[in-house]
Short mmCIF file of C-alpha atoms in Angstrom, two decimals:
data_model
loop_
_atom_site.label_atom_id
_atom_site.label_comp_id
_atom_site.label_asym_id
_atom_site.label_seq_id
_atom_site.Cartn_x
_atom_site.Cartn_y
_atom_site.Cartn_z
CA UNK A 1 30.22 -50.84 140.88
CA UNK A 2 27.45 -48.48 140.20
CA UNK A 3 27.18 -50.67 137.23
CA UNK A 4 24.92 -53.36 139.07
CA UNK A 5 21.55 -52.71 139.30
CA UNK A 6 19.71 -53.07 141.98
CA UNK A 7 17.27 -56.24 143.05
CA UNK A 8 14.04 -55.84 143.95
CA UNK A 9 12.29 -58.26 145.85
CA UNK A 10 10.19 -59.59 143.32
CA UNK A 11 12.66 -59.93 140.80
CA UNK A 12 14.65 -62.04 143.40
CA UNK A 13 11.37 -64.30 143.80
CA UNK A 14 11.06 -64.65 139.93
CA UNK A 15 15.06 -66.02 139.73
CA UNK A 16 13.87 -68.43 142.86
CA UNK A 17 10.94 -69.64 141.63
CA UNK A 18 12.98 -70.41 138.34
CA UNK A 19 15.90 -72.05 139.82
CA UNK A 20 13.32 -74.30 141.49
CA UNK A 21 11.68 -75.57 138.50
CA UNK A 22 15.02 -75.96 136.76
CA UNK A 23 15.62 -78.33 140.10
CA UNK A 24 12.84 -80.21 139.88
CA UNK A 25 13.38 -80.48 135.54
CA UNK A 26 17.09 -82.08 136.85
CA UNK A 27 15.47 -84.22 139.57
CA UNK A 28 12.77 -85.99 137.01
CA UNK A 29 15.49 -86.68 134.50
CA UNK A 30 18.16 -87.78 136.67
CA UNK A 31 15.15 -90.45 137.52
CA UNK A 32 14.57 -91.38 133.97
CA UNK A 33 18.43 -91.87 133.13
CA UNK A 34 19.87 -95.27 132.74
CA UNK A 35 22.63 -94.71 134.99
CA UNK A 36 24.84 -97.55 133.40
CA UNK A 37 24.37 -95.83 130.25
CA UNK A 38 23.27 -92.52 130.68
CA UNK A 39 20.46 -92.61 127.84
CA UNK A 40 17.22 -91.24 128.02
CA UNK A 41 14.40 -94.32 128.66
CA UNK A 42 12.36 -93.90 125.84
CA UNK A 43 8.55 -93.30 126.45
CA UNK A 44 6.18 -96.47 126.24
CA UNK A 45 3.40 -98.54 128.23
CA UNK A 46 5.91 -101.10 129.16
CA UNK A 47 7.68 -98.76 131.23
CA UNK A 48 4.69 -97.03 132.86
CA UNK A 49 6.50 -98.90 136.32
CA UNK A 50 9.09 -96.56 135.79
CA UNK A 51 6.93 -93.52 136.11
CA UNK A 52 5.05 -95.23 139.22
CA UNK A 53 8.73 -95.29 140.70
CA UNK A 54 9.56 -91.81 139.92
CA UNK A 55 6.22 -90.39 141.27
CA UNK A 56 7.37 -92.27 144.57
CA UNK A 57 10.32 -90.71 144.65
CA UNK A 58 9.56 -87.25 143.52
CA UNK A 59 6.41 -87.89 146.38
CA UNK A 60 9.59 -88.87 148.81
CA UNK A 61 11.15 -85.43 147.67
CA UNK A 62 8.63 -83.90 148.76
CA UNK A 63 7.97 -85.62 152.23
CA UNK A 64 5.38 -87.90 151.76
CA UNK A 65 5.93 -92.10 152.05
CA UNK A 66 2.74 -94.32 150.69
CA UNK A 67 4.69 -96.98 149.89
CA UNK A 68 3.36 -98.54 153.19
CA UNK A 69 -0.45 -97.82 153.04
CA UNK A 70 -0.46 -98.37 149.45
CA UNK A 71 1.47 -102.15 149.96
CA UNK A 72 -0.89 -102.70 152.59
CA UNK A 73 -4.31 -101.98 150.71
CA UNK A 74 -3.53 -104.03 147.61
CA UNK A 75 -2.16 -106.91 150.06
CA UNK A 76 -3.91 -107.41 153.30
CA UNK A 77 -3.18 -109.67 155.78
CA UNK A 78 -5.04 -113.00 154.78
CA UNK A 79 -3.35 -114.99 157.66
CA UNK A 80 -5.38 -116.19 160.11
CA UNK A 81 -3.98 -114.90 163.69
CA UNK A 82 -4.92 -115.61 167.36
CA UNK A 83 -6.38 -111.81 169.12
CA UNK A 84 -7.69 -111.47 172.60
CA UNK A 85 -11.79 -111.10 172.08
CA UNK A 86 -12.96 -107.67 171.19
CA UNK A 87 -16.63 -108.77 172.64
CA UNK A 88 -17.58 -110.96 175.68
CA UNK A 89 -20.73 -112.43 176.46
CA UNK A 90 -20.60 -112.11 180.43
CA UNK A 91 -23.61 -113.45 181.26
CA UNK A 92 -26.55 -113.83 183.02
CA UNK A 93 -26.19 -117.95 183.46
CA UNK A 94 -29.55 -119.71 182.24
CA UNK A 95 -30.84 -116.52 180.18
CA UNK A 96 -29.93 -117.28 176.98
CA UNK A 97 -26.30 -116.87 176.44
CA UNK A 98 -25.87 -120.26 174.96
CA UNK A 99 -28.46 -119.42 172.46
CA UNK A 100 -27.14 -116.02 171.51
CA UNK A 101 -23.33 -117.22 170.82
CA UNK A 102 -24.88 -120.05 168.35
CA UNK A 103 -26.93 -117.37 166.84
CA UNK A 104 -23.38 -115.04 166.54
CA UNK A 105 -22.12 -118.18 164.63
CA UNK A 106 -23.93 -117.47 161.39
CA UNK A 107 -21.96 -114.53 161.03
CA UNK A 108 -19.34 -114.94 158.58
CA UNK A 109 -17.51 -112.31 160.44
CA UNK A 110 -17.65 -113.74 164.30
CA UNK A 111 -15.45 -116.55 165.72
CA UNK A 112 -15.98 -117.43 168.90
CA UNK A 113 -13.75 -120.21 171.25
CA UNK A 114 -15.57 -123.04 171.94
CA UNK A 115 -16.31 -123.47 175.22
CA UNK A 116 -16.26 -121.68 178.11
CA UNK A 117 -12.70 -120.07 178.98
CA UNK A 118 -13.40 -118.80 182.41
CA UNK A 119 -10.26 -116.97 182.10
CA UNK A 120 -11.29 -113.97 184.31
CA UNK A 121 -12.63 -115.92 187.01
CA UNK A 122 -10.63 -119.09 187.19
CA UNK A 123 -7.24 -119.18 185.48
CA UNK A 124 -6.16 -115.56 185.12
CA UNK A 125 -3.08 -116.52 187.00
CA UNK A 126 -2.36 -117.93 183.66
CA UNK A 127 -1.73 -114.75 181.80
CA UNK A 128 -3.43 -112.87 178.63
CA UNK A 129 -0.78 -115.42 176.57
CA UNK A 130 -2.28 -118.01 177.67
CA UNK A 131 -5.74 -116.46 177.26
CA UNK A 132 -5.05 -115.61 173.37
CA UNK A 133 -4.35 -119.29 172.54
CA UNK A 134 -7.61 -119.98 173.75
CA UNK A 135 -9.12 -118.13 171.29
CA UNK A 136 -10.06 -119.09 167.67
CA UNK A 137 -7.74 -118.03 164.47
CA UNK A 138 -9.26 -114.81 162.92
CA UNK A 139 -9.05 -112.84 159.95
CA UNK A 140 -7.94 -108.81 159.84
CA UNK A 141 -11.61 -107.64 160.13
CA UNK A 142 -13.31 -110.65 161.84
CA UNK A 143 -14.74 -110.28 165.57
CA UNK A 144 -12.64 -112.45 168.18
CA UNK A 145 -15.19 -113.60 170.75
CA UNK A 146 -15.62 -115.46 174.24
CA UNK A 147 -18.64 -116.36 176.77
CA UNK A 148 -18.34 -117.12 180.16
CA UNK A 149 -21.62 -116.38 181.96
CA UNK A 150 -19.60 -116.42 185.47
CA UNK A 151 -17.67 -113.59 184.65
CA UNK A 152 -21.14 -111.29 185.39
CA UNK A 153 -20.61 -112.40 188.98
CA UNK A 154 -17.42 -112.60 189.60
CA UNK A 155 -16.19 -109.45 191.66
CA UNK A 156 -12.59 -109.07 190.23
CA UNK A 157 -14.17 -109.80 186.55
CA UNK A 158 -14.63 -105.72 185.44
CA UNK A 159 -11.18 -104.50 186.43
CA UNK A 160 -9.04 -107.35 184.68
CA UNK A 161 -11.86 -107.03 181.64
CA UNK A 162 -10.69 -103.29 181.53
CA UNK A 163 -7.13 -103.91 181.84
CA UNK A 164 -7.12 -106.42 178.98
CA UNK A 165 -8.74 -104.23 177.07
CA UNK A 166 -11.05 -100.85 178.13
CA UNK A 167 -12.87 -100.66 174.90
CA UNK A 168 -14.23 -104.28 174.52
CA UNK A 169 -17.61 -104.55 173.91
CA UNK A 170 -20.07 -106.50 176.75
CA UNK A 171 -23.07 -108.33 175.78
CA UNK A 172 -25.49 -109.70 178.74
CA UNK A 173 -28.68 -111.52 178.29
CA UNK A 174 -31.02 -110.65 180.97
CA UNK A 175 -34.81 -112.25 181.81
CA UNK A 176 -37.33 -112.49 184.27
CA UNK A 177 -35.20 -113.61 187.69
CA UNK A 178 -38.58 -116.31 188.40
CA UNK A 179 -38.00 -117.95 185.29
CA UNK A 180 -34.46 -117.52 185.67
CA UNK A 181 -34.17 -119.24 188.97
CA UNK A 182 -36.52 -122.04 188.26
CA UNK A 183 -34.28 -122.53 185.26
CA UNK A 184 -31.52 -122.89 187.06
CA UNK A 185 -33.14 -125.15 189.97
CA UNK A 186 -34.32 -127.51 186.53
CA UNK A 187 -30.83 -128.04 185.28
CA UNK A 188 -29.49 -128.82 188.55
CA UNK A 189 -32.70 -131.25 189.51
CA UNK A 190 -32.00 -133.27 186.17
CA UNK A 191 -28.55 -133.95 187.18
CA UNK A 192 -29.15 -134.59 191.25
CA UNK A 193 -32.61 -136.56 191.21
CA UNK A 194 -32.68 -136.01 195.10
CA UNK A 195 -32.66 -132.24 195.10
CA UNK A 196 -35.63 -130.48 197.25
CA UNK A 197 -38.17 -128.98 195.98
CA UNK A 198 -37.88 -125.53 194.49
CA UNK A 199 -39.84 -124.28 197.03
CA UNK A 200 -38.15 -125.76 199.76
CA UNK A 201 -34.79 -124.31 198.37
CA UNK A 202 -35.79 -120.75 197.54
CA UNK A 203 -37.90 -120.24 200.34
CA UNK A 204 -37.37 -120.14 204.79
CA UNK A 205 -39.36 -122.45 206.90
CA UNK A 206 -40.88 -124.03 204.28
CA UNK A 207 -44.00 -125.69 206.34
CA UNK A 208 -46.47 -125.78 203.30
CA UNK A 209 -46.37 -129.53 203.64
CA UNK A 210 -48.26 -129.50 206.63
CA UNK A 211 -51.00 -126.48 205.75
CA UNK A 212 -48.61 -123.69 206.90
CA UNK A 213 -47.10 -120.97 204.46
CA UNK A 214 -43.90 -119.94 203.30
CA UNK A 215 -42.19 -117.16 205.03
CA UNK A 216 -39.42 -115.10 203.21
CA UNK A 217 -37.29 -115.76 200.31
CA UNK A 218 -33.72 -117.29 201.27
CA UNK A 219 -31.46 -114.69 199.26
CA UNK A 220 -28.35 -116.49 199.60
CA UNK A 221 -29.47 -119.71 197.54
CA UNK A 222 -27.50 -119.35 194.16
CA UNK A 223 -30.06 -119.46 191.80
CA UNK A 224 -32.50 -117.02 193.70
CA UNK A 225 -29.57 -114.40 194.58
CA UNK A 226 -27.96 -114.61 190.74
CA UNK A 227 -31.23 -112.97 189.77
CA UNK A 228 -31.05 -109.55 191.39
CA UNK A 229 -29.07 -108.09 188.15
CA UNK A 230 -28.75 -104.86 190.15
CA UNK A 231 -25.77 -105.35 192.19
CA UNK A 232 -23.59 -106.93 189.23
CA UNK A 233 -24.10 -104.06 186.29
CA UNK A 234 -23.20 -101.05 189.36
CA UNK A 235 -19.83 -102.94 189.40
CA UNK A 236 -19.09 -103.44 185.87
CA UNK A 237 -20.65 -99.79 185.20
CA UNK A 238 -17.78 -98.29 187.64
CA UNK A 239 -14.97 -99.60 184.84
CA UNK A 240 -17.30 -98.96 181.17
CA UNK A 241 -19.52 -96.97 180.53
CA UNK A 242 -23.57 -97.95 179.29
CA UNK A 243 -22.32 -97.30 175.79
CA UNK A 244 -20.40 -100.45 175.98
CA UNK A 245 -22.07 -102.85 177.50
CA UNK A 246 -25.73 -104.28 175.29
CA UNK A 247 -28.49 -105.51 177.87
CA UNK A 248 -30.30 -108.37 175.17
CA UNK A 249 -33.54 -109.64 176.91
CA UNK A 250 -34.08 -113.20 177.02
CA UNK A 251 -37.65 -113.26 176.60
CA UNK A 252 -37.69 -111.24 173.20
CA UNK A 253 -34.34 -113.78 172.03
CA UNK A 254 -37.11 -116.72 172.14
CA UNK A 255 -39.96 -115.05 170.42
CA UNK A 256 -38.43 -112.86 168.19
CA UNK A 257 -34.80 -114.15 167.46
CA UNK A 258 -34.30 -111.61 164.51
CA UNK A 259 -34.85 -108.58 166.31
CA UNK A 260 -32.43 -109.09 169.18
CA UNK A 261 -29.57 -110.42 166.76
CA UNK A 262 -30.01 -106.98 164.66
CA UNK A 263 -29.41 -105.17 167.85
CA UNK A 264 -26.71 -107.09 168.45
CA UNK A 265 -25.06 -106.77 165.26
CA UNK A 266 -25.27 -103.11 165.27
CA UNK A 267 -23.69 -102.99 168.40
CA UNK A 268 -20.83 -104.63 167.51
CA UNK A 269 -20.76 -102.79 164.28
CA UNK A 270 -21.12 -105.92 162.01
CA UNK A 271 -23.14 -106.24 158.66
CA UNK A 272 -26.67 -107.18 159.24
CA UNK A 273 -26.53 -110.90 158.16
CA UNK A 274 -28.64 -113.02 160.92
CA UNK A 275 -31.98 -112.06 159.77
CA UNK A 276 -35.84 -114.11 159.93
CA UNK A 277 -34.55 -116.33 157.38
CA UNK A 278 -32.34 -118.08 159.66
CA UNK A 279 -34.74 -119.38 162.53
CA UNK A 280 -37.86 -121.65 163.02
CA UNK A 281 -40.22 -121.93 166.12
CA UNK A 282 -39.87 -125.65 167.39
CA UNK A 283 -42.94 -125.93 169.20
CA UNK A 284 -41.98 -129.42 170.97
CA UNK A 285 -38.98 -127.32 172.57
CA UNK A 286 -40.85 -123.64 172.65
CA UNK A 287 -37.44 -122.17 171.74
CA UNK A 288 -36.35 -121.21 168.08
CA UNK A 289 -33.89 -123.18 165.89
CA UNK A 290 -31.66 -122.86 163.09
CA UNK A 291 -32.69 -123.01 159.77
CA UNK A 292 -29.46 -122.54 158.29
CA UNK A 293 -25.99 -122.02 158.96
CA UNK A 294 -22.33 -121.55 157.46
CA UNK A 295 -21.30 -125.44 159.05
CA UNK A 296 -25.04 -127.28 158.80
CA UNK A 297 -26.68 -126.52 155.55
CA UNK A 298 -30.31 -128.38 157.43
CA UNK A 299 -32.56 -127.21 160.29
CA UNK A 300 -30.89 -128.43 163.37
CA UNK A 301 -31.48 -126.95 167.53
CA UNK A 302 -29.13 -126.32 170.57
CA UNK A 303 -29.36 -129.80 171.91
CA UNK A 304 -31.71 -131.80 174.20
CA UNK A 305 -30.37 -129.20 177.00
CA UNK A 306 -31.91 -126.59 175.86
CA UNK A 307 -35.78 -125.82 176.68
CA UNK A 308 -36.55 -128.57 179.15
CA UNK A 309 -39.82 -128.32 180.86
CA UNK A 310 -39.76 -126.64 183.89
CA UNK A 311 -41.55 -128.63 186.69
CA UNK A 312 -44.84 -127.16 188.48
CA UNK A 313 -44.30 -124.22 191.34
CA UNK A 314 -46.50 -123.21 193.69
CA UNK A 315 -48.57 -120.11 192.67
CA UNK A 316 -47.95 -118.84 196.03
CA UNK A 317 -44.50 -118.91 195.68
CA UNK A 318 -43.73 -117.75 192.59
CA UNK A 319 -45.73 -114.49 193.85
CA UNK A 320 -43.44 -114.31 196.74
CA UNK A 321 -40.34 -114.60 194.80
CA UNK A 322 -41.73 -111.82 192.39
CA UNK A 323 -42.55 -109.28 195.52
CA UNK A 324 -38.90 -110.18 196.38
CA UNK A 325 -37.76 -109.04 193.02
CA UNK A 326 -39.60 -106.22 192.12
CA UNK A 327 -37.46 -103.34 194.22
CA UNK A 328 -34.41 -104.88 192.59
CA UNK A 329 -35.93 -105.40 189.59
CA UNK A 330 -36.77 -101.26 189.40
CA UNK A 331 -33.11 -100.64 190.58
CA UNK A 332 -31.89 -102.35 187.61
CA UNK A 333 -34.17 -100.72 184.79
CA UNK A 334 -32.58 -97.42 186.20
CA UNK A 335 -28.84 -98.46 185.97
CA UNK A 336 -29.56 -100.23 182.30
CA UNK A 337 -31.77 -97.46 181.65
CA UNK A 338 -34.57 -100.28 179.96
CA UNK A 339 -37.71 -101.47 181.22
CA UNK A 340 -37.91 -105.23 180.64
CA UNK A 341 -41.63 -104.41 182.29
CA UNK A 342 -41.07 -108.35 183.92
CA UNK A 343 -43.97 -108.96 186.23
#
């Protein structure tokens, strides 16, 4: 046996690495043979399929599948489907959020449910099922959306928010808690003609009617106690965190429309569409209006609703209801981390 030379380790890599490529030579033609008649395919452009099929499987061979990513890129999903919202505008009632979900409607890219769910306050006995028929049909890509102002008050609101879905984003539209709470008192008066005066509502022992004054602000009336912002954001801030949740001021929606719905559409990582172009000033309503849009080509507002004149408040109360505010007010820009700088 002395006969058989000895093999060195790189001679024993040269055979491997040659048996290998004779593998791989078998493997390719094995892929090219008609195997009903076992004749080479001849080469041509009409069968360049052929060689996408054996680069697949030769890719297989090797451990890698993109038959899947590649089917899915050249044919996406064009049917419209029912999602739960990945954005909710929460609130604050009588702010503005009426204003900034019609404005989110020129997006090609946003569809939002129609009215006012009030899932997470009212009916989530009803289930998420129930919740996702609620909401509009959307594309793969498109932003599924909801508002429901109630749900910034509403106690149990944050934790079922967070179990539906921890990484949805929050939009709120704060303004001056005055304004605010005369706006509310104005919407209520035009429906009950024989509400009180706003100062008789937001304010103790009103006796101004007889040449007294007004003594402290009554913090449980709804419209007065919905405006200290504070108490509402520490609760939803315990379940998401700042990055999530977009503080748009009300003020700066009416006087410069554009701005706020760029900071909106960054947030929610959409392409900036709703610019200038879109709004007019309507003077008779001092709140802007639509120039355009994707379902009314002509200028066209929110509806008679929207910016009704606010009746005339006492001076003296309207200072009282800001001293009231104004320690809230500072608590607030510290959790939101933004000065609104309201009076």
């Amino acid at each position: 046996m002395k006969w058989i030379p000895a093999l060195s380790k790189r001679t024993m890599f040269t055979y491997f690495i040659l048996f290998f490529l004779l593998y791989l030579f078998y493997v390719l033609n094995t892929c090219l043979v008609d195997e009903r008649k076992y004749t080479f395919k001849l080469f041509s452009l009409k069968r360049l399929s052929t060689y996408k099929s054996v680069s697949r499987r030769f890719a297989a061979l090797l451990g890698f599948s993109h038959r899947r990513t590649y089917m899915r890129l050249r044919q996406p999903n064009m049917v419209p489907t029912k999602r739960l919202p990945d954005a909710l505008v929460i609130g604050v009632k009588k702010c503005g959020t009426r204003a900034l979900l019609e404005f989110l409607r020129l997006h090609p890219d946003v569809r939002a449910a129609g009215s006012e769910v009030h899932f997470f306050d009212k009916f989530y006995h009803k289930g998420f099922e129930w919740y996702r028929d609620k909401m509009p049909p959307t594309l793969e890509g498109q932003i599924t959306m909801e508002k429901t102002p109630s749900y910034w008050v509403t106690r149990s609101a944050p934790r079922r928010v967070y179990a539906m879905n921890p990484s949805v984003k929050l939009l709120v539209v704060v303004r001056d808690p005055v304004t605010r709470a005369i706006s509310d008192y104005t919407q209520s008066a035009s429906k009950r003609p024989s509400l009180p005066r706003f100062e008789d509502l937001a304010l103790v022992n009103s006796t101004v009617g007889w040449g007294g004054v007004w003594s402290v602000v009554d913090a449980s009336w709804p419209p007065v106690r919905l405006g200290i912002y504070a108490r509402p954001l520490r609760r939803w801030l315990r379940r998401f965190p700042r990055s999530r949740i977009l503080l748009i001021s009300g003020e700066r929606l009416v006087v410069d429309p554009a701005f706020e719905m760029a900071r909106v559409q960054d947030f929610l990582g959409l392409k900036l569409v709703i610019t200038e172009k879109h709004f007019y000033f309507n003077s008779t309503k001092g709140f802007p209006c639509l120039l355009k849009s994707e379902s009314r080509p002509t200028p066209h507002c929110l509806g008679k609703t929207k910016g009704r004149s606010h009746p005339h408040i006492d001076p003296v109360a309207i200072e009282r209801l800001r001293e009231f505010y104004r320690p809230y007010n500072e608590k607030f820009y510290e959790l939101s981390g933004t000065n609104f700088e309201w009076p």
